[in-house]
Every structure is written in C-alpha cells, then in structure tokens.
C-alpha cells in the first residue's frame, strides 16, 4: 500500500512527517544512541502499542547488542486527549535493577504519561534511565520532559500513522498525518 492510497482518505489530512524523513531521523537517532551507549548496551523499553513501529526501526538502527522489552499503558480520558491517570496494562518481563534503560515512546503530548512512567521505572533502581520520543507536540507540556532523544517537534494537531492510532486505526500508515475524522467516544 503506498502513501498515495492514503491521501484520498477523507479522515486523513496533510502529511506531518513523511516516510523518508522518518527513516532518515531514525537512522540518526540510532547512530547517536550507538555512540552514547558504547560498552553499556541499553535495555530498550517500548511503550505499546504506539511505539511498536518506531521501536522496531530504531532497534535495527542501533549497532549494539540491545535487549528489548515492552510495557503497555492505558490512559483514561477522551479519544484524543490524556487525563494523566495512567494504568499499567502489561508490565515488563525484565528486572531493571542496574540496567541502562532507554524508554522508547511514540509521542509526548502533555507529558503526563511519561512523567508517570518515569517515576514508576526509576523506583526499580536502573543504573540509568533515559527517554527517546519520536514526536513531541509543541507547547502542550504540563509536566517537565527531560528527553534525551527527540525525533521531531510537531504542531499540536492530533496525528496518526507509524504506530499512532485513533481508536486502533491507522497505525500502519507509512507517514505521520493529521487526523481530520470524527473524534471517537470512549
Ligand atoms: P500525554 O500523556 O498527554 O503526553 O499523552 C501521551 C500519549 O497519548 C501517547 O503515548 C499516545 O498514546 C497518546 N497521544 C497523544 N497525542 C496523540 C496523537 O496525536 N495521536 C495519537 N496518539 C496520541
Ligand atoms: Mg494511543
């Protein structure tokens, strides 16, 4: 399925980050992480479901024997905003004590999900804890971010694609696009 197919979809607006720009930036982040973590390969912690596409590309762009784990969180709130109340739906398999943990996030909007996650993971005594977020929405943060790695800063529109969904749809778009369809009721 190519990108043109999706352009004619009525619920989808303009491309915010194109596939080739995603690929180029993921390569750069991978190279930077490879350099920064020489001699101490990180445990990548992907935050499901949104990070699954980004993490699979990023992991292959890192030339170190990384380990991979995933956790799933659900935030209560309406279809397109977060309340900041986060529930762990699937916890990690790994013990984080003494590990160099690199959290891989799809998008940071208010920052509330991330700040909750960071507190919870730090309590498990990792040797280090850093965050790599593909997207950060401009001027939306209500919690301090402290992101070690960021892919792109984007305007505060609701976006889908490259792992990001609305009501579980559009995670498989190759680009990141503005969502212009109806807001789903939860
Ligand atoms: P925060 O807690 O407000 O930073 O929200 C972060 C979470 O909300 C992300 O991990 C996403 O799952 C979801 N989210 C925020 N903005 C978007 C968006 O534009 N598209 C899809 N999901 C989003
Ligand atoms: Mg989501």
PDB file of C-alpha atoms and ligand atoms in Angstrom:
ATOM      1  CA  UNK A   1       0.000   0.000   0.000  1.00  0.00           C
ATOM      2  CA  UNK A   2       1.693   3.256  -0.996  1.00  0.00           C
ATOM      3  CA  UNK A   3       1.285   6.700   0.540  1.00  0.00           C
ATOM      4  CA  UNK A   4      -0.909   7.953  -2.332  1.00  0.00           C
ATOM      5  CA  UNK A   5      -3.569   5.462  -1.391  1.00  0.00           C
ATOM      6  CA  UNK A   6      -3.985   7.163   1.971  1.00  0.00           C
ATOM      7  CA  UNK A   7      -4.090  10.704   0.524  1.00  0.00           C
ATOM      8  CA  UNK A   8      -7.599  10.123  -0.800  1.00  0.00           C
ATOM      9  CA  UNK A   9      -8.925   9.034   2.592  1.00  0.00           C
ATOM     10  CA  UNK A  10     -11.439  11.613   3.921  1.00  0.00           C
ATOM     11  CA  UNK A  11     -10.383  11.238   7.589  1.00  0.00           C
ATOM     12  CA  UNK A  12      -6.727  11.935   6.860  1.00  0.00           C
ATOM     13  CA  UNK A  13      -5.179  15.369   6.391  1.00  0.00           C
ATOM     14  CA  UNK A  14      -1.729  16.513   5.377  1.00  0.00           C
ATOM     15  CA  UNK A  15       1.478  14.612   5.935  1.00  0.00           C
ATOM     16  CA  UNK A  16       3.225  15.950   9.061  1.00  0.00           C
ATOM     17  CA  UNK A  17       6.308  13.733   8.813  1.00  0.00           C
ATOM     18  CA  UNK A  18       6.944  11.840   5.568  1.00  0.00           C
ATOM     19  CA  UNK A  19       8.180   8.263   5.454  1.00  0.00           C
ATOM     20  CA  UNK A  20      11.613   9.195   4.100  1.00  0.00           C
ATOM     21  CA  UNK A  21      12.102  11.808   6.842  1.00  0.00           C
ATOM     22  CA  UNK A  22      11.125   9.241   9.478  1.00  0.00           C
ATOM     23  CA  UNK A  23      13.653   6.797   8.074  1.00  0.00           C
ATOM     24  CA  UNK A  24      16.429   9.375   7.953  1.00  0.00           C
ATOM     25  CA  UNK A  25      15.801  10.611  11.503  1.00  0.00           C
ATOM     26  CA  UNK A  26      15.542   7.093  12.935  1.00  0.00           C
ATOM     27  CA  UNK A  27      18.941   6.310  11.386  1.00  0.00           C
ATOM     28  CA  UNK A  28      20.400   9.444  13.025  1.00  0.00           C
ATOM     29  CA  UNK A  29      18.922   8.589  16.426  1.00  0.00           C
ATOM     30  CA  UNK A  30      20.233   5.031  16.122  1.00  0.00           C
ATOM     31  CA  UNK A  31      23.736   6.288  15.336  1.00  0.00           C
ATOM     32  CA  UNK A  32      23.640   8.712  18.272  1.00  0.00           C
ATOM     33  CA  UNK A  33      22.436   6.002  20.676  1.00  0.00           C
ATOM     34  CA  UNK A  34      25.100   3.629  19.362  1.00  0.00           C
ATOM     35  CA  UNK A  35      27.784   6.231  20.136  1.00  0.00           C
ATOM     36  CA  UNK A  36      26.355   7.163  23.549  1.00  0.00           C
ATOM     37  CA  UNK A  37      25.930   3.606  24.839  1.00  0.00           C
ATOM     38  CA  UNK A  38      29.293   2.105  23.829  1.00  0.00           C
ATOM     39  CA  UNK A  39      30.227  -0.564  26.368  1.00  0.00           C
ATOM     40  CA  UNK A  40      26.832  -0.482  28.097  1.00  0.00           C
ATOM     41  CA  UNK A  41      24.155  -1.706  25.681  1.00  0.00           C
ATOM     42  CA  UNK A  42      20.746  -0.429  26.772  1.00  0.00           C
ATOM     43  CA  UNK A  43      17.553  -2.256  27.521  1.00  0.00           C
ATOM     44  CA  UNK A  44      15.008  -0.711  25.157  1.00  0.00           C
ATOM     45  CA  UNK A  45      11.615  -0.391  26.794  1.00  0.00           C
ATOM     46  CA  UNK A  46       8.903   0.193  24.219  1.00  0.00           C
ATOM     47  CA  UNK A  47       5.635   1.705  25.323  1.00  0.00           C
ATOM     48  CA  UNK A  48       2.881  -0.168  23.499  1.00  0.00           C
ATOM     49  CA  UNK A  49       1.075  -0.014  21.371  1.00  0.00           C
ATOM     50  CA  UNK A  50       2.098   3.260  19.734  1.00  0.00           C
ATOM     51  CA  UNK A  51       5.856   2.704  19.850  1.00  0.00           C
ATOM     52  CA  UNK A  52       5.870  -0.671  18.113  1.00  0.00           C
ATOM     53  CA  UNK A  53       6.744   0.629  14.644  1.00  0.00           C
ATOM     54  CA  UNK A  54       9.294   3.202  15.856  1.00  0.00           C
ATOM     55  CA  UNK A  55      10.965   0.716  18.192  1.00  0.00           C
ATOM     56  CA  UNK A  56      11.343  -1.931  15.516  1.00  0.00           C
ATOM     57  CA  UNK A  57      13.042   0.558  13.192  1.00  0.00           C
ATOM     58  CA  UNK A  58      15.110   2.196  15.945  1.00  0.00           C
ATOM     59  CA  UNK A  59      16.357  -1.128  17.339  1.00  0.00           C
ATOM     60  CA  UNK A  60      17.702  -2.060  13.902  1.00  0.00           C
ATOM     61  CA  UNK A  61      19.432   1.325  13.611  1.00  0.00           C
ATOM     62  CA  UNK A  62      21.397   0.708  16.837  1.00  0.00           C
ATOM     63  CA  UNK A  63      24.630  -1.256  16.328  1.00  0.00           C
ATOM     64  CA  UNK A  64      24.817  -2.646  19.862  1.00  0.00           C
ATOM     65  CA  UNK A  65      23.515  -5.861  21.443  1.00  0.00           C
ATOM     66  CA  UNK A  66      20.434  -4.202  22.900  1.00  0.00           C
ATOM     67  CA  UNK A  67      17.762  -6.089  24.766  1.00  0.00           C
ATOM     68  CA  UNK A  68      14.106  -5.343  24.145  1.00  0.00           C
ATOM     69  CA  UNK A  69      11.130  -5.348  26.439  1.00  0.00           C
ATOM     70  CA  UNK A  70       7.690  -3.794  26.196  1.00  0.00           C
ATOM     71  CA  UNK A  71       5.069  -2.462  28.501  1.00  0.00           C
ATOM     72  CA  UNK A  72       1.556  -1.322  27.791  1.00  0.00           C
ATOM     73  CA  UNK A  73      -0.173   1.569  29.456  1.00  0.00           C
ATOM     74  CA  UNK A  74      -3.672   2.898  29.101  1.00  0.00           C
ATOM     75  CA  UNK A  75      -4.577   6.442  29.965  1.00  0.00           C
ATOM     76  CA  UNK A  76      -8.054   7.387  30.944  1.00  0.00           C
ATOM     77  CA  UNK A  77      -9.529  10.279  29.025  1.00  0.00           C
ATOM     78  CA  UNK A  78     -11.377  11.174  25.852  1.00  0.00           C
ATOM     79  CA  UNK A  79     -10.437   9.869  22.425  1.00  0.00           C
ATOM     80  CA  UNK A  80      -7.801  12.480  21.649  1.00  0.00           C
ATOM     81  CA  UNK A  81      -6.601  13.843  24.997  1.00  0.00           C
ATOM     82  CA  UNK A  82      -4.969  12.334  28.080  1.00  0.00           C
ATOM     83  CA  UNK A  83      -6.163  12.736  31.639  1.00  0.00           C
ATOM     84  CA  UNK A  84      -2.763  11.887  33.088  1.00  0.00           C
ATOM     85  CA  UNK A  85      -4.140   8.949  35.011  1.00  0.00           C
ATOM     86  CA  UNK A  86      -2.214   6.008  33.663  1.00  0.00           C
ATOM     87  CA  UNK A  87      -2.748   2.319  34.270  1.00  0.00           C
ATOM     88  CA  UNK A  88      -0.119  -0.352  33.518  1.00  0.00           C
ATOM     89  CA  UNK A  89      -1.889  -2.912  31.347  1.00  0.00           C
ATOM     90  CA  UNK A  90       1.146  -5.062  30.658  1.00  0.00           C
ATOM     91  CA  UNK A  91       4.255  -4.821  32.802  1.00  0.00           C
ATOM     92  CA  UNK A  92       7.861  -5.542  31.802  1.00  0.00           C
ATOM     93  CA  UNK A  93       9.363  -9.037  31.980  1.00  0.00           C
ATOM     94  CA  UNK A  94      12.824  -7.652  32.859  1.00  0.00           C
ATOM     95  CA  UNK A  95      14.280  -6.650  36.187  1.00  0.00           C
ATOM     96  CA  UNK A  96      15.512  -3.076  35.721  1.00  0.00           C
ATOM     97  CA  UNK A  97      17.917  -3.022  38.673  1.00  0.00           C
ATOM     98  CA  UNK A  98      21.378  -1.983  37.469  1.00  0.00           C
ATOM     99  CA  UNK A  99      20.280  -1.769  33.816  1.00  0.00           C
ATOM    100  CA  UNK A 100      20.746   1.088  31.375  1.00  0.00           C
ATOM    101  CA  UNK A 101      17.132   1.642  30.428  1.00  0.00           C
ATOM    102  CA  UNK A 102      16.092   3.590  27.348  1.00  0.00           C
ATOM    103  CA  UNK A 103      12.348   4.179  27.145  1.00  0.00           C
ATOM    104  CA  UNK A 104      11.049   4.371  23.572  1.00  0.00           C
ATOM    105  CA  UNK A 105       7.902   6.476  23.229  1.00  0.00           C
ATOM    106  CA  UNK A 106       5.840   7.327  20.184  1.00  0.00           C
ATOM    107  CA  UNK A 107       4.623  10.795  21.134  1.00  0.00           C
ATOM    108  CA  UNK A 108       4.670  13.182  24.050  1.00  0.00           C
ATOM    109  CA  UNK A 109       1.671  15.472  24.286  1.00  0.00           C
ATOM    110  CA  UNK A 110       1.003  16.772  27.813  1.00  0.00           C
ATOM    111  CA  UNK A 111       3.947  14.735  29.134  1.00  0.00           C
ATOM    112  CA  UNK A 112       1.776  13.279  31.878  1.00  0.00           C
ATOM    113  CA  UNK A 113       2.055   9.679  30.662  1.00  0.00           C
ATOM    114  CA  UNK A 114       5.820   9.948  30.503  1.00  0.00           C
ATOM    115  CA  UNK A 115       6.225  11.596  33.885  1.00  0.00           C
ATOM    116  CA  UNK A 116       4.125   8.834  35.471  1.00  0.00           C
ATOM    117  CA  UNK A 117       6.144   6.150  33.687  1.00  0.00           C
ATOM    118  CA  UNK A 118       9.466   7.696  34.619  1.00  0.00           C
ATOM    119  CA  UNK A 119       8.567   7.773  38.310  1.00  0.00           C
ATOM    120  CA  UNK A 120       7.464   4.153  38.234  1.00  0.00           C
ATOM    121  CA  UNK A 121      10.560   2.921  36.376  1.00  0.00           C
ATOM    122  CA  UNK A 122      13.021   4.925  38.494  1.00  0.00           C
ATOM    123  CA  UNK A 123      11.635   3.201  41.590  1.00  0.00           C
ATOM    124  CA  UNK A 124      13.030  -0.060  40.155  1.00  0.00           C
ATOM    125  CA  UNK A 125      16.610   1.223  40.526  1.00  0.00           C
ATOM    126  CA  UNK A 126      18.011   1.203  36.978  1.00  0.00           C
ATOM    127  CA  UNK A 127      21.665   2.259  36.548  1.00  0.00           C
ATOM    128  CA  UNK A 128      20.364   4.940  34.165  1.00  0.00           C
ATOM    129  CA  UNK A 129      17.027   5.915  32.671  1.00  0.00           C
ATOM    130  CA  UNK A 130      16.670   7.976  29.509  1.00  0.00           C
ATOM    131  CA  UNK A 131      13.835   8.577  27.074  1.00  0.00           C
ATOM    132  CA  UNK A 132      13.744   8.573  23.292  1.00  0.00           C
ATOM    133  CA  UNK A 133      10.500  10.077  21.967  1.00  0.00           C
ATOM    134  CA  UNK A 134       9.803  10.143  18.252  1.00  0.00           C
ATOM    135  CA  UNK A 135       7.413  13.106  18.408  1.00  0.00           C
ATOM    136  CA  UNK A 136       6.901  15.988  20.789  1.00  0.00           C
ATOM    137  CA  UNK A 137       3.884  18.256  20.397  1.00  0.00           C
ATOM    138  CA  UNK A 138       4.847  21.894  20.694  1.00  0.00           C
ATOM    139  CA  UNK A 139       3.615  23.926  23.661  1.00  0.00           C
ATOM    140  CA  UNK A 140       1.433  21.218  25.128  1.00  0.00           C
ATOM    141  CA  UNK A 141       3.564  20.078  28.041  1.00  0.00           C
ATOM    142  CA  UNK A 142       2.097  20.140  31.508  1.00  0.00           C
ATOM    143  CA  UNK A 143       4.895  18.073  33.049  1.00  0.00           C
ATOM    144  CA  UNK A 144       8.680  18.528  32.728  1.00  0.00           C
ATOM    145  CA  UNK A 145      10.030  16.384  29.900  1.00  0.00           C
ATOM    146  CA  UNK A 146      13.780  15.794  30.156  1.00  0.00           C
ATOM    147  CA  UNK A 147      14.001  13.871  26.872  1.00  0.00           C
ATOM    148  CA  UNK A 148      17.466  12.589  25.988  1.00  0.00           C
ATOM    149  CA  UNK A 149      16.493  11.942  22.341  1.00  0.00           C
ATOM    150  CA  UNK A 150      13.734  13.516  20.264  1.00  0.00           C
ATOM    151  CA  UNK A 151      12.769  12.777  16.670  1.00  0.00           C
ATOM    152  CA  UNK A 152      10.587  15.718  15.648  1.00  0.00           C
ATOM    153  CA  UNK A 153       8.723  18.626  17.194  1.00  0.00           C
ATOM    154  CA  UNK A 154       5.286  18.858  15.613  1.00  0.00           C
ATOM    155  CA  UNK A 155       2.316  21.256  15.865  1.00  0.00           C
ATOM    156  CA  UNK A 156      -0.375  20.317  18.403  1.00  0.00           C
ATOM    157  CA  UNK A 157      -2.744  18.573  15.957  1.00  0.00           C
ATOM    158  CA  UNK A 158      -3.906  15.026  16.534  1.00  0.00           C
ATOM    159  CA  UNK A 159      -1.837  12.769  14.290  1.00  0.00           C
ATOM    160  CA  UNK A 160      -1.922   9.129  13.203  1.00  0.00           C
ATOM    161  CA  UNK A 161       0.395   6.696  11.439  1.00  0.00           C
ATOM    162  CA  UNK A 162       3.768   4.995  12.029  1.00  0.00           C
ATOM    163  CA  UNK A 163       2.302   3.287  15.097  1.00  0.00           C
ATOM    164  CA  UNK A 164      -0.028   6.076  16.236  1.00  0.00           C
ATOM    165  CA  UNK A 165      -3.740   5.381  16.199  1.00  0.00           C
ATOM    166  CA  UNK A 166      -7.163   6.751  16.625  1.00  0.00           C
ATOM    167  CA  UNK A 167      -9.409   4.030  18.058  1.00  0.00           C
ATOM    168  CA  UNK A 168      -6.815   1.429  16.928  1.00  0.00           C
ATOM    169  CA  UNK A 169      -6.892   2.545  13.271  1.00  0.00           C
ATOM    170  CA  UNK A 170      -4.166   3.935  11.030  1.00  0.00           C
ATOM    171  CA  UNK A 171      -1.189   2.533  12.960  1.00  0.00           C
ATOM    172  CA  UNK A 172       0.002   1.072   9.647  1.00  0.00           C
ATOM    173  CA  UNK A 173       0.264   4.339   7.681  1.00  0.00           C
ATOM    174  CA  UNK A 174       3.857   4.757   6.470  1.00  0.00           C
ATOM    175  CA  UNK A 175       3.777   8.542   7.089  1.00  0.00           C
ATOM    176  CA  UNK A 176       2.514  10.578  10.029  1.00  0.00           C
ATOM    177  CA  UNK A 177      -0.606  12.527   9.070  1.00  0.00           C
ATOM    178  CA  UNK A 178      -3.107  14.864  10.668  1.00  0.00           C
ATOM    179  CA  UNK A 179      -6.331  13.096  11.628  1.00  0.00           C
ATOM    180  CA  UNK A 180      -9.422  15.006  10.493  1.00  0.00           C
ATOM    181  CA  UNK A 181     -12.140  12.448  11.113  1.00  0.00           C
ATOM    182  CA  UNK A 182     -14.756  12.230  13.835  1.00  0.00           C
ATOM    183  CA  UNK A 183     -13.475  12.060  17.407  1.00  0.00           C
ATOM    184  CA  UNK A 184     -14.333   8.625  18.750  1.00  0.00           C
ATOM    185  CA  UNK A 185     -16.277   8.391  22.010  1.00  0.00           C
ATOM    186  CA  UNK A 186     -14.750   6.058  24.601  1.00  0.00           C
TER     187      UNK A 186
HETATM  188  P1  LIG B   1       0.421  12.618  27.151  1.00  0.00           P
HETATM  189  O1  LIG B   1       0.272  11.887  28.448  1.00  0.00           O
HETATM  190  O2  LIG B   1      -0.576  13.751  27.027  1.00  0.00           O
HETATM  191  O3  LIG B   1       1.827  13.088  26.872  1.00  0.00           O
HETATM  192  O4  LIG B   1      -0.033  11.631  26.006  1.00  0.00           O
HETATM  193  C1  LIG B   1       0.799  10.666  25.526  1.00  0.00           C
HETATM  194  C2  LIG B   1       0.031   9.508  24.918  1.00  0.00           C
HETATM  195  O5  LIG B   1      -1.202   9.943  24.311  1.00  0.00           O
HETATM  196  C3  LIG B   1       0.862   8.926  23.791  1.00  0.00           C
HETATM  197  O6  LIG B   1       1.700   7.890  24.256  1.00  0.00           O
HETATM  198  C4  LIG B   1      -0.183   8.482  22.804  1.00  0.00           C
HETATM  199  O7  LIG B   1      -0.587   7.148  23.085  1.00  0.00           O
HETATM  200  C5  LIG B   1      -1.355   9.411  23.012  1.00  0.00           C
HETATM  201  N1  LIG B   1      -1.345  10.531  22.050  1.00  0.00           N
HETATM  202  C6  LIG B   1      -1.083  11.836  22.309  1.00  0.00           C
HETATM  203  N2  LIG B   1      -1.192  12.579  21.194  1.00  0.00           N
HETATM  204  C7  LIG B   1      -1.517  11.727  20.201  1.00  0.00           C
HETATM  205  C8  LIG B   1      -1.746  11.908  18.786  1.00  0.00           C
HETATM  206  O8  LIG B   1      -1.683  12.999  18.192  1.00  0.00           O
HETATM  207  N3  LIG B   1      -2.054  10.775  18.087  1.00  0.00           N
HETATM  208  C9  LIG B   1      -2.147   9.539  18.669  1.00  0.00           C
HETATM  209  N4  LIG B   1      -1.929   9.330  19.964  1.00  0.00           N
HETATM  210  C10 LIG B   1      -1.619  10.420  20.740  1.00  0.00           C
HETATM  211 MG1  LIG B   2      -2.708   5.694  21.881  1.00  0.00          MG
END
